[in-house]
Structures are given as C-alpha cells and as structure tokens.
Coordinates of C-alpha atoms in Angstrom, one line a residue:
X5 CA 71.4 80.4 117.7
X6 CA 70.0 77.2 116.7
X7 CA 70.8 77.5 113.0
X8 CA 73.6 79.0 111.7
X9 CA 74.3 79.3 107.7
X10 CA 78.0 79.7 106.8
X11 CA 78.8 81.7 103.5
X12 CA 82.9 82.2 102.1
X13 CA 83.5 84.8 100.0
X14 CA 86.7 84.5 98.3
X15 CA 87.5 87.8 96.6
X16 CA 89.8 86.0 93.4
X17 CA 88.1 88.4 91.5
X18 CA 90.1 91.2 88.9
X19 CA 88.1 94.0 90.5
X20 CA 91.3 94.1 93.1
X21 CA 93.8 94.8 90.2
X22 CA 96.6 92.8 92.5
X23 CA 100.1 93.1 91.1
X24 CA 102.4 90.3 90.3
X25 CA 103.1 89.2 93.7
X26 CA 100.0 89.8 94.8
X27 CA 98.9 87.1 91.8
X28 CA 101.5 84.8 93.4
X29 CA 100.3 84.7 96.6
X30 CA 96.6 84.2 95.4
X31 CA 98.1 81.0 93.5
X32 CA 99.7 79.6 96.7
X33 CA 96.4 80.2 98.7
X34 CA 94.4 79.0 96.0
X35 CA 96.2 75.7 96.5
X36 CA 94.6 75.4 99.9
X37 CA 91.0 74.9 101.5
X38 CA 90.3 77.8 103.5
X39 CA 87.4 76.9 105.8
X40 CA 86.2 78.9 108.3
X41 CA 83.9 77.1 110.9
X42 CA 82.2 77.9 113.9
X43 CA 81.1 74.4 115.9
X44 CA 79.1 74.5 118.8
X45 CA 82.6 73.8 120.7
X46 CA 83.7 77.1 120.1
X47 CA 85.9 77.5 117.7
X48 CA 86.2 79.3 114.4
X49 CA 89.5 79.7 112.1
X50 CA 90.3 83.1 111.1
X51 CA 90.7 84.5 108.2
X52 CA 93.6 83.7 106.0
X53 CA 96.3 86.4 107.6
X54 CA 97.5 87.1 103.5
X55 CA 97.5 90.7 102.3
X56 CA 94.4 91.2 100.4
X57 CA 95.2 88.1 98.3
X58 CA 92.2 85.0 98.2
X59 CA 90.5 86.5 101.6
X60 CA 87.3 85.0 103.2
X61 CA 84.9 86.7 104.4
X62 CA 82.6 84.9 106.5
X63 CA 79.1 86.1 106.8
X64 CA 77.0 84.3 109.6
X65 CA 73.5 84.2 109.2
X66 CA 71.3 83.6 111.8
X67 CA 67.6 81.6 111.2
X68 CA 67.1 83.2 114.9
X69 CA 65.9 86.8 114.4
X70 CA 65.3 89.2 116.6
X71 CA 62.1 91.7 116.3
X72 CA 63.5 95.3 116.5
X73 CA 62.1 98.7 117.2
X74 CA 65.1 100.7 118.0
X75 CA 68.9 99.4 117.1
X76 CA 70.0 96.6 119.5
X77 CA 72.9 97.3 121.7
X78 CA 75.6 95.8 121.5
X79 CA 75.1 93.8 124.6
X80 CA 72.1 92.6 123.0
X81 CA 73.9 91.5 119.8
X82 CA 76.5 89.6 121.5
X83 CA 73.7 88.0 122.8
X84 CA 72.1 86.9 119.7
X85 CA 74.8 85.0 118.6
X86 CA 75.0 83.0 122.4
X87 CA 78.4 84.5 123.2
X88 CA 78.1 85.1 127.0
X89 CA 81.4 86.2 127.9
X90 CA 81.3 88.7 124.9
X91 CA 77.7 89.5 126.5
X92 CA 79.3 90.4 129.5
X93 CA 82.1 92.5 128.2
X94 CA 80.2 94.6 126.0
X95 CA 78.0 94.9 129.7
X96 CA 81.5 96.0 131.6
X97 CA 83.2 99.4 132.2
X98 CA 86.0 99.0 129.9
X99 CA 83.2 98.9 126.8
X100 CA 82.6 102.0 124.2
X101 CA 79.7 103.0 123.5
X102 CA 79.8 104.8 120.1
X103 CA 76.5 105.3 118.0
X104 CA 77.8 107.3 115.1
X105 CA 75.9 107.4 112.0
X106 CA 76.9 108.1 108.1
X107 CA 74.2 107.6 105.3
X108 CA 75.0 106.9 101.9
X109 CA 73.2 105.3 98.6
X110 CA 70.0 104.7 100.4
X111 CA 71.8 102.6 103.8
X112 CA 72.3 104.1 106.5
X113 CA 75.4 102.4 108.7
X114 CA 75.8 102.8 112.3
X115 CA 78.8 101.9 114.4
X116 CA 77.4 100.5 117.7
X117 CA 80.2 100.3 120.2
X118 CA 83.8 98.3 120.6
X119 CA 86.1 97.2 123.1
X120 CA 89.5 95.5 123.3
X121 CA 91.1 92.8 125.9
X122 CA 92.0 89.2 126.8
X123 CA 89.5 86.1 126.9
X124 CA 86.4 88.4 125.6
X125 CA 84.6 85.5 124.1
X126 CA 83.1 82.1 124.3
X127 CA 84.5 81.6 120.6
X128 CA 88.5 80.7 120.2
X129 CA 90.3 82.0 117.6
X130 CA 93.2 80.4 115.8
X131 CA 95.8 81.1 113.2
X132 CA 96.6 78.8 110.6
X133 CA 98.5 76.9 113.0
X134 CA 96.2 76.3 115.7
X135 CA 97.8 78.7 117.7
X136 CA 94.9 80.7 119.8
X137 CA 94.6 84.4 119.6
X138 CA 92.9 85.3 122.5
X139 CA 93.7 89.3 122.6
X140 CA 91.1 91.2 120.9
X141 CA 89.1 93.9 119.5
X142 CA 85.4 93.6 118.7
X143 CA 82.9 96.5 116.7
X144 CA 79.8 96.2 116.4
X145 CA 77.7 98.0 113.5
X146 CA 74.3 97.8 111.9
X147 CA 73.1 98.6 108.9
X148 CA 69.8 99.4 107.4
X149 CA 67.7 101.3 104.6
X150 CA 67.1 104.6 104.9
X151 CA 63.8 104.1 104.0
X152 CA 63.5 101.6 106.0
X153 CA 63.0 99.0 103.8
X154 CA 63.5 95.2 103.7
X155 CA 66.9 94.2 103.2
X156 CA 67.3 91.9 100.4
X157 CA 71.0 89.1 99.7
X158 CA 73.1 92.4 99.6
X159 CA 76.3 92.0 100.7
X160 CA 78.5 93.8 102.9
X161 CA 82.2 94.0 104.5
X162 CA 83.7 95.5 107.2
X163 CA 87.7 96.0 107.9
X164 CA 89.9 97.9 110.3
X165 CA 92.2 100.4 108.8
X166 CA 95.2 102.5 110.0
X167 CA 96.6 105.5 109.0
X168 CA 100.1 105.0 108.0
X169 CA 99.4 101.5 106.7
X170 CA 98.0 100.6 103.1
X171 CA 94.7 99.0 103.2
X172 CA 96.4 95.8 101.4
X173 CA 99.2 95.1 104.4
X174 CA 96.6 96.1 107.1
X175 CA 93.0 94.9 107.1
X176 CA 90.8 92.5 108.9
X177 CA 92.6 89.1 107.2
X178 CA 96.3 90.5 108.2
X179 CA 94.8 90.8 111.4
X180 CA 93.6 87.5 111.9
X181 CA 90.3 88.8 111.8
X182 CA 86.2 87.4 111.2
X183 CA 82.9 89.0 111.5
X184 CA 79.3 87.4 112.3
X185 CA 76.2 88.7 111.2
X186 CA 72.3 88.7 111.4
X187 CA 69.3 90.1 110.4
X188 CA 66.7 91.5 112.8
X189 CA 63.5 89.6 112.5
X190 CA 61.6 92.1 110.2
X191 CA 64.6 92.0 108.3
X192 CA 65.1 95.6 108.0
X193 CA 68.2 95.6 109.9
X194 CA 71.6 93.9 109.8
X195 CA 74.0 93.5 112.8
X196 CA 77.9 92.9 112.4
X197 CA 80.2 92.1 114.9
X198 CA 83.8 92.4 113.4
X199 CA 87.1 90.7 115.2
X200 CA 90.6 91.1 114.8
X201 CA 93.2 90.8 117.1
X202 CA 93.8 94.0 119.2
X203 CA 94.3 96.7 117.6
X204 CA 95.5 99.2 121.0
X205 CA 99.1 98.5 120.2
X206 CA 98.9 100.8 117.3
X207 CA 96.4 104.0 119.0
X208 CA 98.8 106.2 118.2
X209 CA 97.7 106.1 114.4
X210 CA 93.9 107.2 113.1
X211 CA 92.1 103.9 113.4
X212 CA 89.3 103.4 111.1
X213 CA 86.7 101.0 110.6
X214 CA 85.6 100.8 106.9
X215 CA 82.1 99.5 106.0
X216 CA 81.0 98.6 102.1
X217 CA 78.9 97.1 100.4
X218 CA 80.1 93.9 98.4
X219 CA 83.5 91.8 98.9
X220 CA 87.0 92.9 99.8
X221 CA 87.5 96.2 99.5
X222 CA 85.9 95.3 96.1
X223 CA 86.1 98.2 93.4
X224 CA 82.9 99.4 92.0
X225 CA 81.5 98.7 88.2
X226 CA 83.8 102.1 87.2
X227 CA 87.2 100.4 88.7
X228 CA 86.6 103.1 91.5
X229 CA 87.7 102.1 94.9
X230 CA 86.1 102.7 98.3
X231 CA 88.9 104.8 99.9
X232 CA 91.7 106.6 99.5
X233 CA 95.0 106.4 100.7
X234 CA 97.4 110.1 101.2
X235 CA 100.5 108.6 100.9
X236 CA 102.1 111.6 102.3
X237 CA 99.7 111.7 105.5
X238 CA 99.0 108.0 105.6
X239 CA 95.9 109.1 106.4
X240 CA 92.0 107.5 104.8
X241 CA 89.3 109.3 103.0
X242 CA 86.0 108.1 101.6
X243 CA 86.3 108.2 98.1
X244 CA 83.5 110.0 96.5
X245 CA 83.5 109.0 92.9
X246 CA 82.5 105.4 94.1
X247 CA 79.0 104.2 93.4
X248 CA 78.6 102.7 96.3
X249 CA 78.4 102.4 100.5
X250 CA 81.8 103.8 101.7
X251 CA 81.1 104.7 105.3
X252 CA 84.5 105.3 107.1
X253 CA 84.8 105.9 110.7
X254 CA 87.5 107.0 113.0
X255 CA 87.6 105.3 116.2
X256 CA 88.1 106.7 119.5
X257 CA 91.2 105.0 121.0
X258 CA 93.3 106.5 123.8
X259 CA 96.7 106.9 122.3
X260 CA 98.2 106.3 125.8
X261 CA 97.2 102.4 124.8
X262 CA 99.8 102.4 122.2
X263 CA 102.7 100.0 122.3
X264 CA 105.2 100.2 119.8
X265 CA 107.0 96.8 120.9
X266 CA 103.5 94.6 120.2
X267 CA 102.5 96.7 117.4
X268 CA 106.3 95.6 115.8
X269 CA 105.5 92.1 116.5
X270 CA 102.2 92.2 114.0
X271 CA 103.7 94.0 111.8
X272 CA 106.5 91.0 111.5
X273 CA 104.3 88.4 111.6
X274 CA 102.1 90.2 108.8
X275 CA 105.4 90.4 106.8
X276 CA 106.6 87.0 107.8
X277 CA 102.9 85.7 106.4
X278 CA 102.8 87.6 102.9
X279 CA 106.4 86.2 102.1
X280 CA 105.2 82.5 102.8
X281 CA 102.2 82.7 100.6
X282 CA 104.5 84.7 98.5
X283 CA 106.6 81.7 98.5
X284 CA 109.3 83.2 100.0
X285 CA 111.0 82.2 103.7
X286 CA 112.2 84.8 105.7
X287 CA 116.4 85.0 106.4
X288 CA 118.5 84.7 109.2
X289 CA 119.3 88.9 108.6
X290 CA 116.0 89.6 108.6
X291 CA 115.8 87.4 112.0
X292 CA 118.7 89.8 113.5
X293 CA 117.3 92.4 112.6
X294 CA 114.0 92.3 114.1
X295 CA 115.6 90.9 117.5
X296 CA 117.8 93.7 117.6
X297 CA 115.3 96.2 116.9
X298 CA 112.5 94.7 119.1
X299 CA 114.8 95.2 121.9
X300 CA 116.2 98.6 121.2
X301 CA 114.1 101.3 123.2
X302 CA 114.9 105.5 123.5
X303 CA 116.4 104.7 126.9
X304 CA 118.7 102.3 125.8
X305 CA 119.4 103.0 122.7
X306 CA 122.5 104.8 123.7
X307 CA 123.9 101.2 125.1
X308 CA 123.5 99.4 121.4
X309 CA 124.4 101.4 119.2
X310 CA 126.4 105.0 117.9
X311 CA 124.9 107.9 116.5
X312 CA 126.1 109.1 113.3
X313 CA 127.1 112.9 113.7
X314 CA 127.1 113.1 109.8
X315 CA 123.7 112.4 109.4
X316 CA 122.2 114.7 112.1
X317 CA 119.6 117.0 110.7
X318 CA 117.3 119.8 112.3
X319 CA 114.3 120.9 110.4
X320 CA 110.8 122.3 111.2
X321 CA 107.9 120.3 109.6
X322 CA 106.3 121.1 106.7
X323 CA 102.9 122.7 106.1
X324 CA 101.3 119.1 106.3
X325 CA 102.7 118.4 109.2
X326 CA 105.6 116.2 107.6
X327 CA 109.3 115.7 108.4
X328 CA 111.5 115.0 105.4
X329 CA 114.8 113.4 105.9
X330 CA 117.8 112.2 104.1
X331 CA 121.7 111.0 104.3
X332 CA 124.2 109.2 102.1
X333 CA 124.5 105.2 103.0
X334 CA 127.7 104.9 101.4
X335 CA 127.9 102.2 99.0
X336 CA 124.6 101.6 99.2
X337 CA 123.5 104.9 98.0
X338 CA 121.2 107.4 99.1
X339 CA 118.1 107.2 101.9
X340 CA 115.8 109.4 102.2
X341 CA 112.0 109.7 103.3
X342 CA 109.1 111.2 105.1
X343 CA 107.7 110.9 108.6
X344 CA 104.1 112.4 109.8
X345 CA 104.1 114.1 113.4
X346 CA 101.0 112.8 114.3
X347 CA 102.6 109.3 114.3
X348 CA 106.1 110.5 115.4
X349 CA 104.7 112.2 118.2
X350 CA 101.5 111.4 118.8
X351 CA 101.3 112.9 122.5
X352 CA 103.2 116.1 121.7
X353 CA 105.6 115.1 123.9
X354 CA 109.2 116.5 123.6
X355 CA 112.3 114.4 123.2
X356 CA 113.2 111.1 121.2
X357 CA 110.3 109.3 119.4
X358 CA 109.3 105.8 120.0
X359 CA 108.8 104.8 116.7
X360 CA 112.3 103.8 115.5
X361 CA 112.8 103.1 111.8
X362 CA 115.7 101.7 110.1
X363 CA 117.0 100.4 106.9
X364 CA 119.4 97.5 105.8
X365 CA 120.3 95.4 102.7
X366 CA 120.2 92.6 104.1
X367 CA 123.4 92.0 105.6
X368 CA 121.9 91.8 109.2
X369 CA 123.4 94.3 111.5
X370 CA 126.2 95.1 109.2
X371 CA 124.9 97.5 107.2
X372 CA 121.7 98.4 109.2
X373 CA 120.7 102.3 109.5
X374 CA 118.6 103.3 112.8
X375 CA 116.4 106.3 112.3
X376 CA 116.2 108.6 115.2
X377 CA 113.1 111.5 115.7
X378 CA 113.8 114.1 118.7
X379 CA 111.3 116.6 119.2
X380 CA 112.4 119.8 120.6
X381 CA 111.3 123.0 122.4
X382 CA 110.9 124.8 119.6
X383 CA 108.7 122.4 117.4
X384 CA 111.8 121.4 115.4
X385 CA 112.3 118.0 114.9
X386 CA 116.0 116.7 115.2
X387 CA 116.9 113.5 112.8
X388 CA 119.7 111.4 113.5
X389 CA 120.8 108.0 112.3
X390 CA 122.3 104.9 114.5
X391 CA 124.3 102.2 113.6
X392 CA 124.9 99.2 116.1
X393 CA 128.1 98.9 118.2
X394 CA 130.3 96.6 116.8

C-alpha cells in the first residue's frame, strides 16, 4: 500500500437531531483534535469512543488498486492493505465466511466474512489514552453498482449494532472502532474492512452490521433515518421510507461465546466515556456498584445478597415474547420494566438468568435493587428482586 489518503468525517451536522446532552458532549469533543493516523509503524487511533456525538469516520483510500473479476476474498483484502497477520487470520479455521447480499437504490452491498480474537493484526489500536486494544472483531464488505458502473466520491459507513442497545450508546466509535477502504482497480468496486473491539461478549443479542451511504448514521434529505429501533424487542429493522442504502445484516455468532462479565465491562466503560465528554465524572456509588455487580454471578448470588419475598412475581411472557415486571422501592417509588426472552434466555435453558439488572439512586449499595430472571419448566418466567447483605 504505497500511498495511502486519509479522509475524517466529523458528523457535527443537524441531520443527527442530538439532544441537549448529546450538544454537550459535541462541544467538549469539539474542543479537541481528533486525528486518526495510520503510520507505517502500525498504529492508528480509534475512533473517538463518544456516543454518536463529533465521530470520525476514517475512510482509507488506497492509490494501489486491485483489478477484479469476481469479489475479492477477504483474505485477499486483508492483503491489499499489507496486514499480514490479518491475512493469515482471515486464511485460519476460526474465520467466517459469509457472502450475503442485499441490493438497494442501485448498490448492491455484500458482507464478505468476519472473525473475532487476540493479536489479529499488524495494525495496534489504542484508546484515547494509549492504552492498546488488541481483542477484536473484523467484517469485511464490498460494495458496488448494480449496474456495474463506476463508482464515483460517494460515501459510505459501516457500524455494528446490537439488539437491546440504541444505535447512539452502541456503534462502531463506542466500540473503539475504525474501518479502511479501497477501490478495486476498475473502480467498480469498493472493499471495507470495519474494526471494533470484540463484539462475542454480547452473542447472546442479534448482532448487526449496518451499511449506508453517507456519514454517521446520517438521516436522509426527509429527516428519515436508516433504521429502526423496537423499543419493546430491542431489536433493528431497515427503515423503508429512507431514500437511501440501508443494508442491515444479522451476523452469525454462536451465542455459547457470550460473556456477560466482559460484555458489563464495555458497557461501563462506554458509560464512564459519554459522562466525561458529557463533562461529568463518575462517583464513588457508581464505583460500588459496578464492583459489586461485576462480581455477583447466579451461583453466588445467594452468598451476597437476600431475596426479597415481596417482590417475587410469576408470569408467562407476552405475545412478543416479553416479560413485564414491577415492585414498590419504598421511598423511592415505584420500578417497573420489560425484559425480552431472547436476551434473558438466549439458550432456552431453564433456571436463573445471567443477565442481572438492578437499580439504585445513587446511594451505592444502600438502596441498590438486584433483578432476578428464573426460567421454569413450564415456560413461566419467575422475577425476583435482591438486595445486598448488610
């Protein structure tokens, strides 16, 4: 890859509608100079891990084409951009090979092939602070006309998404993530290799990969949005009133990879980095919390803390496949919510859930509520709240 040109997109646009926080966080970032570089030592920055506020998207160009009958594979395109150990990964048992197609607007976009692990590439990625993140997924995709035609400065992006997660908490910059591109020498083709860190830890949830055209999740010239959130479901849809690409694929990933303990980890780290461009520092309750929940497991949960016989509720899910919940928190009024079984139990396996919820006010252990999901023989699902042993 002899010459490589370096574009940042930073989506400061009104097209994302942000909210007031989300303007906040856009002025802290803004104060900053997010540069994204790849030397020929190796390294590239990621993208700034902030949720969906001033994110770069960096688009990596290659002056080194590659003539192309049929698509690549993704072998070859780790290849093309001199990345030997990714080269050899994508050339290795543990990669998958996907080749799934979805045509829209006149592009057709195909998802190539992914895989997940440790040390995959000749390229280190760091956080803000230096810090390496060396545990990995990369997806590859192409995309081309469908007439085959030359492709001209269009733009595109590319983002992980998962079910359960709104696309502005859980994306490709919260997840420390890049992608690198070229076009094939006939320029009728354009290869993508997106990276974030690994996303196994949450296989127990729909993974997606979204692919549009334009910036960050950019809205189209009608205010209409690439994809849809259920709130309900947690789970993605294309949206089909926007004038636009809007691929979305689900991605194959063995749910037996899950692990809730890591998958907690990002999603603290994700918080801890919203409140810091939010301005915000994160308390010494909050600290407790997390360390008390990181450690709490269905095994042991018995050891830490007491179940609340009052709040013990039996109930069949609904139609949608949704458990609904609710108890009284004392002064702190009343909690009440709904879980989906497909992330409760993603296995269909009966007994106590992994995925422990809780809520607090921010008096650390004190007035923290442990929710408890226990499925039984008879498809009912059993809800029961914990508090910590004094």
């Amino acid at each position: 890859m002899k010459d490589i040109d370096r574009k940042l997109y930073e989506t400061l646009s009104p097209k994302m509608q942000p909210d007031a926080e989300l303007n906040r966080q856009i002025l802290n970032l803004a104060k900053e100079d997010h540069i994204v570089t790849m030397q020929k030592n190796k390294k590239r920055k990621h993208y700034p891990a902030v949720a969906a506020a001033a994110v770069a998207v960096l688009l990596a160009s290659s002056a080194t084409t590659y003539a192309v009958v049929n698509y690549m594979s993704t072998k070859e395109v780790a290849k093309e951009t001199e990345d030997r150990k990714l080269e050899a990964a994508f050339s290795s048992g543990k990669a998958v090979s996907l080749n799934k197609v979805q045509e829209q607007k006149g592009y057709q976009v195909r998802l190539l092939g992914m895989i997940s692990g440790k040390d995959l590439s000749d390229y280190e990625v760091t956080d803000e602070e230096g810090k390496a993140r060396d545990d990995r997924t990369y997806i590859v995709a192409a995309i081309k006309k469908t007439d085959g035609g030359i492709l001209g400065e269009e733009d595109f992006f590319a983002s992980p998404l998962i079910s359960g997660y709104r696309q502005q908490d859980m994306n490709i910059a919260t997840l420390c993530g890049g992608a690198t591109s070229f076009d094939s020498e006939d320029r009728t083709t354009r290869y993508e290799i997106i990276d974030t860190d690994n996303i196994e830890p949450f296989a127990d949830h729909k993974i997606y990969l979204a692919v549009q055209n334009g910036g960050f999740f950019d809205r189209d010239k009608n205010g209409q949005q690439g994809y849809l959130y259920d709130e309900k479901s947690g789970t993605y849809s294309r949206n089909t009133e926007y004038d636009g690409v809007n691929a979305l694929f689900e991605l194959p990933l063995d749910a037996s990879l899950a692990d809730h303990k890591k998958a907690e980890q990002i999603l603290h780290q994700i918080e801890k980095d919203q409140k810091e461009a939010a301005g915000e520092t994160e308390t010494e309750s909050e600290k407790t919390v997390y360390e008390f929940m990181s450690g709490l497991t269905p095994e042991n949960i018995g050891e830490y803390a007491t179940p609340l016989e009052s709040t013990r509720l039996t109930c069949k899910p609904d139609s949608e496949g949704m458990v609904s919940w609710s108890y009284d928190m004392g002064k702190n009024g009343q909690a009440q919510g709904k879980e989906s079984m497909d992330n409760l139990f993603p296995d269909g396996s009966c007994g106590m859930s992994r995925c422990l919820g809780y809520t607090n006010a921010d008096q650390g252990l004190e007035d923290l509520y442990i929710h408890t999901f226990t499925l039984n023989k008879d498809g009912s699902v059993t809800f029961l709240v914990y508090v910590p042993k004094k």
